[in-house]
Amino acid sequence: MIKKFDKKDEESGSGSNPFQHLEKSAVLQEARIFNETPINPRRCLHILTKIIYLLNQGEHFGTTEATEAFFAMTRLFQSNDQTLRRMCYLTIKEMANISEDVIIVTSSLTKDMTGKEDVYRGPAIRALCRITDTTMLQAIERYMKQAIVDKVPSVSSSALVSSLHMVRMSYDVVKRWVNEAQEAASSDNIMVQYHALGLLYHLRKNDRLAVSKMLNKFTKSGLKSPFAYCMLIRIASRLLEETEGGHDSPLFDFIESCLRNKHEMVVYEAASAIVHMPNCTARELAPAVSVLQLFCSSPKAALRYAAVRTLNKVAMKHPSAVTACNLDLENLITDSNRSIATLAITTLLKTGSESSVDRLMKQISSFVSEISDEFKVVVVQAISALCQKYPRKHSVMMNFLSNMLRDDGGFEYKRAIVDCIISIIEENPESKETGLAHLCEFIEDCEHTVLATKILHLLGREGPRTPSPSKYIRFIFNRVVLESEAVRAAAVSALAKFGAQNDDLLPSVLVLMQRCMMDSDDEVRDRATFYMNVLQQKQKALNAAYIFNGLSVSVPGLEKSLHQYTLEPSEKPFDMKTVPLATTTVSEQKTELAPVASSKLPEKLAPSRQDIYQEQLAAIPEFQGLGPLFKSSEPVQLTEAETEYVVRCIKHTFASHMVFQFDCTNTLNDQLLQKVVVQMEPSEAYEIVQYVPAASLPYSQPGSCYSLVRLPEDDPTAVSCTFSCTMKYLVRDCDPNTGEPDDDGYDDEYVLEDLEVTVADHIQKVLKPNFAAAWEEVGDEFEKEETFALASVRTLEEAVNNIVSFLGMQPCERSDKVPENKNSHILFLAGKALRLFVWASCNIVICVMP
Amino acid sequence: MDFMALEPSLYTVKAVLILDNDGNRLLSKYYDTELYPSIKEQKNFEKSVFNKSHKADNEIAFLEGLTIVYKSSVDLFFYVVGSAQENELMLMMVLNCLFDTLSQILRKNVEKRYLLDNLDGVYLVVDEIIDGGIILESDPQQVIQKVNYRVLQSAKEQIKWSILK
């Protein structure tokens, strides 16, 4: 049913849409009237509108029907109705990609473009350029050049803009029109100036000198167009950045002068450009900042928003420059536009001084309840940054954060707050008790299982070490009684840790644990029974292994080993030692998040680097019987940069072997390398077992070859070794253009840098949350004490870093952070060397030589 | 955090949208083809934008890494979308030009029914203001002259024309 042209229905509801129930086939059927004569402009217009509406709504047109409709539309060129003609141009542009043979309208469009009706010429040019391809472009080149310098502004603009669109397709052709564009740039019309400038820049942007000259000319000649000014400012800042020009150059002066332009748009563009420049001094920033300050009190929301957003960016690099605006920013906290208010708050948080923290917190608390969750998270993150800056203010901020925690809010918001509190606790030992107390209060009434379990684990870890641990037990045990299974299970684990660490609490904990054994959920009962038994043994070693320090193996690795075990029925019980260790995850750096609305968090656990290598190596038949991969090193470069062959090595350690993976790249395009191996000569008792060559290395396609080496069994101390490496291969010269190699080749070799295997390669980092317990667990029997002099090291920090990288062990309990102004420091390290765990407690002392 | 200024370019507008007061699309042109290439993504974006803007008439918002300036009138919502680092005032000029031009052409009745009755004129206006993401014209008077569109006067006149086939 063709839609009704419901003109009479103007009274019937303002919500009705005459286009709502259009049917594509019906509309296309109607389009047949285009072929009738005489042409009825009104009706044809309406049908064209319907077609474009359908296209805009996403309706799919098949090629045949689109082409049919397109051809029918071309009949409408016979009419002289202006609006109809313009709509035809529009339809051509809309259907250019879905119809075939669109170039049939070229002659009609060319006629209109050069005709007498000025009102057709601009749009006709734009339509024509939309359907033109490279060959056709040369045919209409003459017309385009004339159009660019035409006196009618709309014609010139249309030609310039279309030329810019076509640069991607035909840079060489459009480049020939640069003189015409230059002439157009001296037009009086403000839009033509803008378009000409844009085209000229785009054509010349790879030639810095040309851009520079162009800028000089235009900045002196005083354009009128505010758009052109904005463009000039951007070009100038880009040029300054590329040439690393000093701020005394005329380019900078030009931008600075734009701060006094009469158009707000230009003033803002200039301020924004100055503020974004690297290495700006406070003096240079000052005029830009004062302009932005003025904008903060503008009645136009867009101006206020622009100003506050830019000030927010300045505050990251130069907080002192923004302090002058603090009062204006505080006024914006109550702005009706919530984006503006949030930006104002986060800026103040960055620039706030220690004394203003209290006042800021008060202001924020009134404001936070009104903004959306998205913004609340942004604010919390800004507070977190502030906490790190002013650690002494932790009690004020902790109070404030706990108040926020009590208010309503979504999961992301509460999580951000909990993370913030946890980071304060970790950074600042003084705040620990208050922080834990606040978190306890929170879990009394927390609906988010993830957060409750996280906090319970934290309590279990930190609570036992506080002066009066018993007060936390009540909170934890309440969770066991009241909450869901996951939370109850976490509470049981936390309780066990208290029992293990505090002997006087142990009897009470055992009683509570007994009660937990009656729980309705099996996970809870299992854990309670398990911990109960472990605790009753009262042995430190067991406590350490099973209660304090959890699973140290990699979870995907464990899964795979278990699966393997179930596939091959065996008499022997499953051996945990066959599972590769977890590689410790690098803690993420805290990145600044300015208002970025949607941050999609990766949900799945990505396989670690080691798991990926394990898979790759397992695929190579020669390496089948080696057992699980213990450790893979970071890549080591064996060639300098810019050499003919680029080689780097990754060392994979197994139980009694090492596999060296050489990733090689051939950077010579006139050579093809084949049968590539890296021959190794060891300095110690390592035995080369086998080489797995890379079959072929064409130009710039990386390939890998491997060497299998057996570790010396008789001498366990011979861990370090130096290998001299030579790459040997068959080389065939080939044609650089086609890559076709010659038939015969010759053997050749290429000397690489020596490869070192050190202690660190045999040690895997293991993170132990509770170092003291693990240390006690080992007992004195295996302890060895030595003193070393570190001659070339100057500072404690350097010493710590060197020891960590030499031994390849994992620093525990954050002992890698050296507090300032200390002369000695104790570093806790943990690692695993194949079958043995290694602990090291290093007491580093600075000695002053007399 | 992107501290580098945008590459100087004339391509400043990423999209223009006109939605009704239920958030349905009446007209939308996406000039940046990489932005939301499929219809589904476009419709999702329009829904988010509408949800964010229709409650509070705040003029400017930030969503999904884009700056959006908007204006509403009776039962219509007009949006101009640019990148987050774009000059917001430039986007406002485009929005104002669009709105003022339509305002004049539709004789101050900037409302859904009237807009849809003259949708061809609206298409032409948008085409004259922005071409492929480049601002073509910013002065409403110039746009009106170029489009030279005669609004349909009344229901009676429309009936008259449709009879005269």
CSV table of C-alpha atoms in Angstrom, one decimal, chain A residues 31-32 88 189 195 312 382 429 466 485 565 589 664 688:
chain,number,residue,atom,x,y,z
A,31,ALA,CA,9.5,6.4,-9.8
A,32,ARG,CA,8.3,5.2,-13.1
A,88,CYS,CA,18.6,15.4,-8.8
A,189,ASN,CA,34.8,35.8,0.3
A,195,HIS,CA,38.8,26.5,1.2
A,312,ASN,CA,41.8,20.8,32.4
A,382,ALA,CA,41.0,12.5,40.2
A,429,PRO,CA,50.9,2.6,56.4
A,466,THR,CA,47.6,-4.8,62.9
A,485,GLU,CA,28.3,-18.4,49.0
A,565,TYR,CA,46.8,-35.9,33.0
A,589,GLN,CA,50.8,2.3,35.1
A,664,CYS,CA,65.8,-13.2,12.1
A,688,ILE,CA,74.6,-28.5,21.6
